[in-house]
């Protein structure tokens, strides 16, 4: 498969339609396919629960993140690049047990949290927000 290879994950390849790993992860009607997120290889190795090298964004969850956090739109739409600078991660608790939270900063030093977890049987981006 030829295409743009993510600088932080050689297993994440942007295909001819601009979608990460479209050659192995079929596009579904329920996702925001152009917003798929490549997870950095170092983070993949470090996470408590293994996840795929590319995660889908459920279309509804993606819209919710943009509506709830409009000032973070640029970061939300460029999450693959921002996750390359992740600082810490851990498992969420309570009613979110099974989700993993990843902490990272933007170029202005603002902290963010990204949540990933199972949705419809596979791991997805759940939410991203500034903290």
Short mmCIF file of C-alpha atoms in Angstrom, two decimals:
data_model
loop_
_atom_site.label_atom_id
_atom_site.label_comp_id
_atom_site.label_asym_id
_atom_site.label_seq_id
_atom_site.Cartn_x
_atom_site.Cartn_y
_atom_site.Cartn_z
CA UNK A 1 0.00 0.00 0.00
CA UNK A 2 1.41 3.36 -0.99
CA UNK A 3 0.46 6.56 0.74
CA UNK A 4 1.53 9.01 3.43
CA UNK A 5 3.07 7.18 6.39
CA UNK A 6 2.53 8.77 9.79
CA UNK A 7 5.85 10.03 11.21
CA UNK A 8 4.92 8.59 14.62
CA UNK A 9 3.53 5.24 13.44
CA UNK A 10 4.76 3.35 10.39
CA UNK A 11 1.60 1.19 10.61
CA UNK A 12 -0.65 4.21 9.95
CA UNK A 13 -0.87 4.94 6.23
CA UNK A 14 -3.09 7.63 4.73
CA UNK A 15 -4.64 6.22 1.57
CA UNK A 16 -5.68 7.89 -1.68
CA UNK A 17 -8.97 9.10 -0.17
CA UNK A 18 -7.18 10.81 2.74
CA UNK A 19 -8.26 8.17 5.26
CA UNK A 20 -5.79 6.46 7.61
CA UNK A 21 -5.53 2.68 7.00
CA UNK A 22 -8.47 2.55 4.62
CA UNK A 23 -6.71 -0.41 2.97
CA UNK A 24 -7.22 -2.61 6.07
CA UNK A 25 -9.95 -0.84 8.07
CA UNK A 26 -13.10 -0.49 5.97
CA UNK A 27 -14.87 2.86 6.09
CA UNK A 28 -18.28 2.66 7.75
CA UNK A 29 -21.31 4.93 7.45
CA UNK A 30 -21.20 5.58 11.21
CA UNK A 31 -17.71 7.07 11.36
CA UNK A 32 -16.03 10.36 10.52
CA UNK A 33 -13.54 8.49 8.34
CA UNK A 34 -11.44 11.52 7.41
CA UNK A 35 -10.85 12.08 11.15
CA UNK A 36 -9.34 8.68 11.97
CA UNK A 37 -6.48 8.92 14.43
CA UNK A 38 -3.08 7.28 14.07
CA UNK A 39 -1.78 6.22 17.48
CA UNK A 40 1.98 6.72 17.96
CA UNK A 41 3.91 3.43 18.08
CA UNK A 42 5.51 4.28 21.42
CA UNK A 43 2.06 4.91 22.90
CA UNK A 44 0.72 1.65 21.43
CA UNK A 45 3.44 -0.23 23.29
CA UNK A 46 2.83 1.67 26.53
CA UNK A 47 -0.98 1.48 26.76
CA UNK A 48 -2.49 -0.83 29.37
CA UNK A 49 -4.97 -2.32 26.89
CA UNK A 50 -3.74 -2.89 23.33
CA UNK A 51 -5.46 -0.92 20.58
CA UNK A 52 -5.18 -0.81 16.80
CA UNK A 53 -2.63 1.52 15.19
CA UNK A 54 -5.50 3.61 13.78
CA UNK A 55 -8.70 4.43 15.67
CA UNK A 56 -12.04 5.45 14.23
CA UNK A 57 -14.07 8.45 15.40
CA UNK A 58 -17.78 7.68 15.57
CA UNK A 59 -19.41 10.50 13.56
CA UNK A 60 -21.75 11.43 16.42
CA UNK A 61 -18.93 11.43 19.01
CA UNK A 62 -16.80 13.57 16.69
CA UNK A 63 -19.60 16.12 16.23
CA UNK A 64 -20.17 16.15 20.00
CA UNK A 65 -16.49 16.89 20.65
CA UNK A 66 -16.57 19.82 18.20
CA UNK A 67 -19.81 21.21 19.68
CA UNK A 68 -18.72 20.87 23.30
CA UNK A 69 -15.16 22.14 22.75
CA UNK A 70 -15.25 24.64 19.85
CA UNK A 71 -12.04 26.39 20.87
CA UNK A 72 -10.24 23.05 20.48
CA UNK A 73 -11.39 22.36 16.92
CA UNK A 74 -7.94 22.72 15.34
CA UNK A 75 -6.46 20.26 17.81
CA UNK A 76 -9.40 17.82 17.53
CA UNK A 77 -9.05 17.76 13.74
CA UNK A 78 -5.27 17.19 13.99
CA UNK A 79 -5.25 14.65 16.79
CA UNK A 80 -2.82 12.26 15.09
CA UNK A 81 -0.13 14.93 15.18
CA UNK A 82 -0.89 16.05 18.74
CA UNK A 83 -0.87 12.52 20.16
CA UNK A 84 2.72 12.19 18.99
CA UNK A 85 3.59 14.41 21.97
CA UNK A 86 1.68 12.39 24.57
CA UNK A 87 2.95 12.70 28.14
CA UNK A 88 1.01 10.17 30.21
CA UNK A 89 -1.90 7.74 30.09
CA UNK A 90 -3.97 5.54 32.35
CA UNK A 91 -7.19 3.62 32.66
CA UNK A 92 -10.39 5.50 33.42
CA UNK A 93 -12.52 4.48 36.40
CA UNK A 94 -16.16 4.42 37.42
CA UNK A 95 -18.68 4.18 34.62
CA UNK A 96 -15.84 4.64 32.13
CA UNK A 97 -13.87 1.55 33.19
CA UNK A 98 -12.29 0.02 30.10
CA UNK A 99 -11.54 3.40 28.54
CA UNK A 100 -8.02 4.74 28.48
CA UNK A 101 -7.13 8.41 28.89
CA UNK A 102 -4.11 9.95 27.20
CA UNK A 103 -2.68 13.30 28.32
CA UNK A 104 -0.81 15.64 25.98
CA UNK A 105 -0.13 19.33 25.42
CA UNK A 106 -0.59 21.67 22.51
CA UNK A 107 2.05 24.10 21.23
CA UNK A 108 0.83 26.72 23.76
CA UNK A 109 1.33 24.41 26.75
CA UNK A 110 -2.39 23.74 27.31
CA UNK A 111 -3.12 20.23 28.57
CA UNK A 112 -5.61 17.95 26.85
CA UNK A 113 -7.12 14.57 27.59
CA UNK A 114 -8.13 12.09 24.90
CA UNK A 115 -10.30 9.12 25.80
CA UNK A 116 -10.28 5.93 23.78
CA UNK A 117 -12.41 2.89 24.39
CA UNK A 118 -14.74 0.28 22.98
CA UNK A 119 -17.70 1.39 20.90
CA UNK A 120 -19.68 -1.08 18.82
CA UNK A 121 -17.14 -3.78 19.61
CA UNK A 122 -13.94 -2.01 18.57
CA UNK A 123 -11.73 0.70 20.06
CA UNK A 124 -12.60 4.25 19.03
CA UNK A 125 -11.84 7.81 19.95
CA UNK A 126 -14.45 8.71 22.56
CA UNK A 127 -13.67 12.30 23.48
CA UNK A 128 -11.00 14.99 23.54
CA UNK A 129 -11.02 18.09 25.72
CA UNK A 130 -8.76 20.71 27.24
CA UNK A 131 -8.13 20.44 30.97
#
